[in-house]
Tab-separated table of C-alpha atoms in Angstrom:
chain	number	residue	atom	x	y	z
D	165	MET	CA	44.773	-58.708	-26.327
D	166	LEU	CA	42.586	-60.691	-28.696
D	167	SER	CA	39.187	-59.371	-29.692
D	168	GLY	CA	36.123	-61.222	-28.713
D	169	ARG	CA	32.869	-61.155	-26.781
D	170	ILE	CA	32.147	-58.766	-23.950
D	171	GLU	CA	32.372	-61.596	-21.405
D	172	ASN	CA	36.103	-61.800	-22.136
D	173	PHE	CA	36.540	-58.216	-20.842
D	174	LYS	CA	34.489	-58.312	-17.656
D	175	GLU	CA	37.599	-58.409	-15.415
D	176	TYR	CA	38.436	-54.819	-16.668
D	177	SER	CA	35.397	-53.410	-14.810
D	178	LYS	CA	36.405	-51.061	-12.050
D	179	PHE	CA	32.934	-50.711	-10.544
D	180	SER	CA	31.058	-52.907	-8.082
D	181	SER	CA	27.586	-51.732	-9.006
D	182	ILE	CA	25.639	-49.806	-11.736
D	183	LYS	CA	24.842	-47.223	-9.044
D	184	GLU	CA	28.478	-46.478	-8.376
D	185	PHE	CA	29.146	-46.277	-12.122
D	186	ASN	CA	26.205	-43.822	-12.651
D	187	ASN	CA	27.411	-41.668	-9.750
D	188	THR	CA	30.917	-41.495	-11.206
D	189	ILE	CA	29.530	-40.510	-14.626
D	190	GLU	CA	27.341	-37.887	-13.004
D	191	ILE	CA	30.217	-36.342	-11.068
D	192	PHE	CA	32.410	-36.364	-14.193
D	193	LEU	CA	29.768	-34.627	-16.254
D	194	THR	CA	29.272	-32.025	-13.561
D	195	ASP	CA	32.898	-31.089	-13.781
D	196	HIS	CA	33.540	-31.577	-17.472
D	197	LYS	CA	30.300	-31.163	-19.368
D	198	LYS	CA	31.484	-27.735	-20.659
D	199	HIS	CA	34.303	-29.429	-22.623
D	200	PHE	CA	31.873	-31.352	-24.829
D	201	THR	CA	29.675	-30.122	-27.656
D	202	LYS	CA	25.989	-31.256	-27.811
D	203	GLY	CA	26.785	-33.965	-30.312
D	204	GLU	CA	29.726	-35.235	-28.278
D	205	LEU	CA	27.551	-35.433	-25.156
D	206	VAL	CA	24.991	-37.515	-27.097
D	207	ALA	CA	27.851	-39.816	-28.151
D	208	PHE	CA	29.220	-39.998	-24.676
D	209	LYS	CA	25.867	-40.855	-23.154
D	210	ARG	CA	25.388	-43.633	-25.776
D	211	LEU	CA	28.766	-45.117	-24.874
D	212	VAL	CA	27.724	-45.083	-21.185
D	213	ARG	CA	24.565	-47.005	-22.109
D	214	PHE	CA	26.588	-49.634	-23.978
D	215	SER	CA	28.726	-50.056	-20.791
D	216	ALA	CA	25.884	-51.423	-18.622
D	217	LYS	CA	26.058	-55.183	-19.062
D	218	TYR	CA	29.516	-55.366	-17.457
D	219	VAL	CA	29.558	-52.107	-15.580
D	220	GLY	CA	32.050	-49.658	-17.053
D	221	VAL	CA	33.242	-51.781	-19.981
D	222	ALA	CA	32.086	-51.487	-23.600
D	223	ASN	CA	33.423	-53.283	-26.636
D	224	ALA	CA	31.108	-52.109	-29.479
D	225	LYS	CA	32.569	-50.832	-32.629
D	226	ILE	CA	32.317	-47.093	-33.326
D	227	GLY	CA	30.106	-47.832	-36.386
D	228	THR	CA	27.709	-49.763	-34.197
D	229	LEU	CA	27.538	-46.936	-31.649
D	230	VAL	CA	27.023	-44.243	-34.314
D	231	LYS	CA	24.361	-46.374	-36.045
D	232	ALA	CA	22.506	-46.784	-32.677
D	233	ILE	CA	22.584	-43.013	-32.094
D	234	ASN	CA	21.293	-42.262	-35.635
D	235	GLU	CA	18.476	-44.825	-35.391
D	236	LYS	CA	17.353	-43.337	-32.055
D	237	VAL	CA	16.998	-39.822	-33.392
D	238	ASN	CA	15.715	-40.612	-36.915
D	239	GLY	CA	18.968	-39.936	-38.795
D	240	PHE	CA	19.825	-36.642	-37.061
D	241	GLY	CA	22.578	-38.111	-34.876
D	242	VAL	CA	26.296	-37.733	-34.820
D	243	SER	CA	29.080	-38.469	-37.346
D	244	ARG	CA	31.887	-40.892	-36.814
D	245	SER	CA	34.322	-38.034	-36.571
D	246	THR	CA	32.274	-36.484	-33.756
D	247	PHE	CA	32.292	-39.750	-31.890
D	248	GLU	CA	36.005	-40.112	-32.284
D	249	ARG	CA	36.560	-36.519	-31.076
D	250	MET	CA	34.426	-37.319	-27.972
D	251	LEU	CA	36.615	-40.349	-27.293
D	252	ARG	CA	39.780	-38.259	-27.534
D	253	LYS	CA	38.389	-35.637	-25.104
D	254	ALA	CA	37.136	-38.319	-22.741
D	255	LYS	CA	40.502	-40.013	-22.797
D	256	ASP	CA	42.369	-36.780	-22.251
D	257	LEU	CA	40.067	-35.922	-19.263
D	258	GLY	CA	40.774	-39.379	-17.774
D	259	ILE	CA	37.249	-40.857	-17.657
D	260	VAL	CA	37.841	-43.485	-20.363
D	261	SER	CA	40.799	-45.813	-21.073
D	262	ILE	CA	40.898	-47.286	-24.588
D	263	VAL	CA	42.414	-50.707	-25.191
D	264	ASN	CA	43.104	-51.871	-28.736
D	265	THR	CA	42.435	-55.533	-29.627
D	266	LYS	CA	43.823	-57.704	-32.307
D	267	LYS	CA	41.997	-60.239	-34.478
D	268	SER	CA	43.021	-63.863	-34.113
D	269	LYS	CA	44.122	-64.017	-37.696
D	270	GLY	CA	46.042	-60.765	-37.463
D	271	GLY	CA	45.070	-57.191	-37.936
D	272	LYS	CA	43.426	-54.613	-35.753
D	273	GLY	CA	40.208	-55.588	-33.935
D	274	HIS	CA	37.638	-53.473	-32.103
D	275	ASN	CA	38.478	-51.208	-29.161
D	276	VAL	CA	37.500	-51.892	-25.531
D	277	TYR	CA	36.397	-48.793	-23.631
D	278	ILE	CA	36.997	-48.905	-19.930
D	279	PHE	CA	35.511	-46.218	-17.668
D	280	ASN	CA	37.726	-45.120	-14.744
D	281	THR	CA	36.624	-44.479	-11.169
D	282	ILE	CA	36.815	-41.137	-9.410
D	283	ASP	CA	39.946	-42.241	-7.548
D	284	VAL	CA	41.811	-42.504	-10.901
D	285	LEU	CA	40.573	-39.110	-11.929
D	286	LYS	CA	41.745	-37.446	-8.653
D	287	LYS	CA	45.187	-39.116	-8.893
D	288	ARG	CA	45.544	-37.852	-12.492
D	289	LYS	CA	44.687	-34.321	-11.397
D	290	LEU	CA	47.190	-34.512	-8.519
D	291	LYS	CA	49.881	-35.855	-10.738
D	292	TYR	CA	49.251	-33.035	-13.105
D	293	CYS	CA	49.586	-30.446	-10.337
D	294	GLU	CA	52.836	-31.967	-9.067
D	295	ASN	CA	54.490	-31.504	-12.453
D	296	GLN	CA	54.088	-27.743	-12.267
D	297	GLU	CA	57.495	-26.094	-11.622
D	298	LYS	CA	56.100	-22.884	-10.211
D	299	PRO	CA	52.480	-21.950	-9.449
D	300	CYS	CA	50.998	-18.976	-11.163
D	301	CYS	CA	52.245	-15.650	-9.899
D	302	SER	CA	50.161	-13.762	-7.317
D	303	LYS	CA	48.808	-10.244	-7.810
D	304	ASP	CA	51.820	-8.821	-5.936
D	305	GLU	CA	54.264	-10.476	-8.287
D	306	SER	CA	52.358	-9.586	-11.433
D	307	SER	CA	52.447	-5.885	-10.528
D	308	LYS	CA	56.268	-5.966	-10.829
D	309	PHE	CA	55.917	-6.866	-14.472
D	310	GLU	CA	53.232	-4.380	-15.500
D	311	ARG	CA	54.246	-2.180	-18.393
D	312	GLY	CA	54.054	1.552	-18.114
D	313	THR	CA	51.930	3.361	-20.581
D	314	SER	CA	53.541	5.920	-22.759
D	315	ASN	CA	51.943	8.765	-24.673
D	316	LEU	CA	53.083	8.587	-28.259
D	317	PHE	CA	51.612	11.963	-29.122
D	318	ARG	CA	53.518	13.881	-26.530
D	319	ASN	CA	56.248	16.197	-27.852
């Protein structure tokens, strides 16, 4: 995919309205806010704000996003590595898909960040559960494997 203006990526939007997008983000944060640090949450919320023109799609460079955060809070923002760590976590949790672009003259271009809907998140969770060979053992099964205590000082 070639890099370019945000208008080129509007077909990647998975949301019909900004309200639907905001509800999805709110539900996601309710479930997964504990996985992010304070700085990562600031970075995530800024990425969400950059995804408003075409709902759920952002194509800003990481440097631009970090600069916008730092200007907003007078230089006490987040670092590039914090932003990249947030992206890895968000991708692993399934809320964001990242598509790399290429420049027309060759080389790597900017990334396109596509937010997923709740349906995609639920399918991902179900798929993860299906891959489990055996569910965790119950209390009855775990009692079979308890070790007996021994007194080492007994003669």
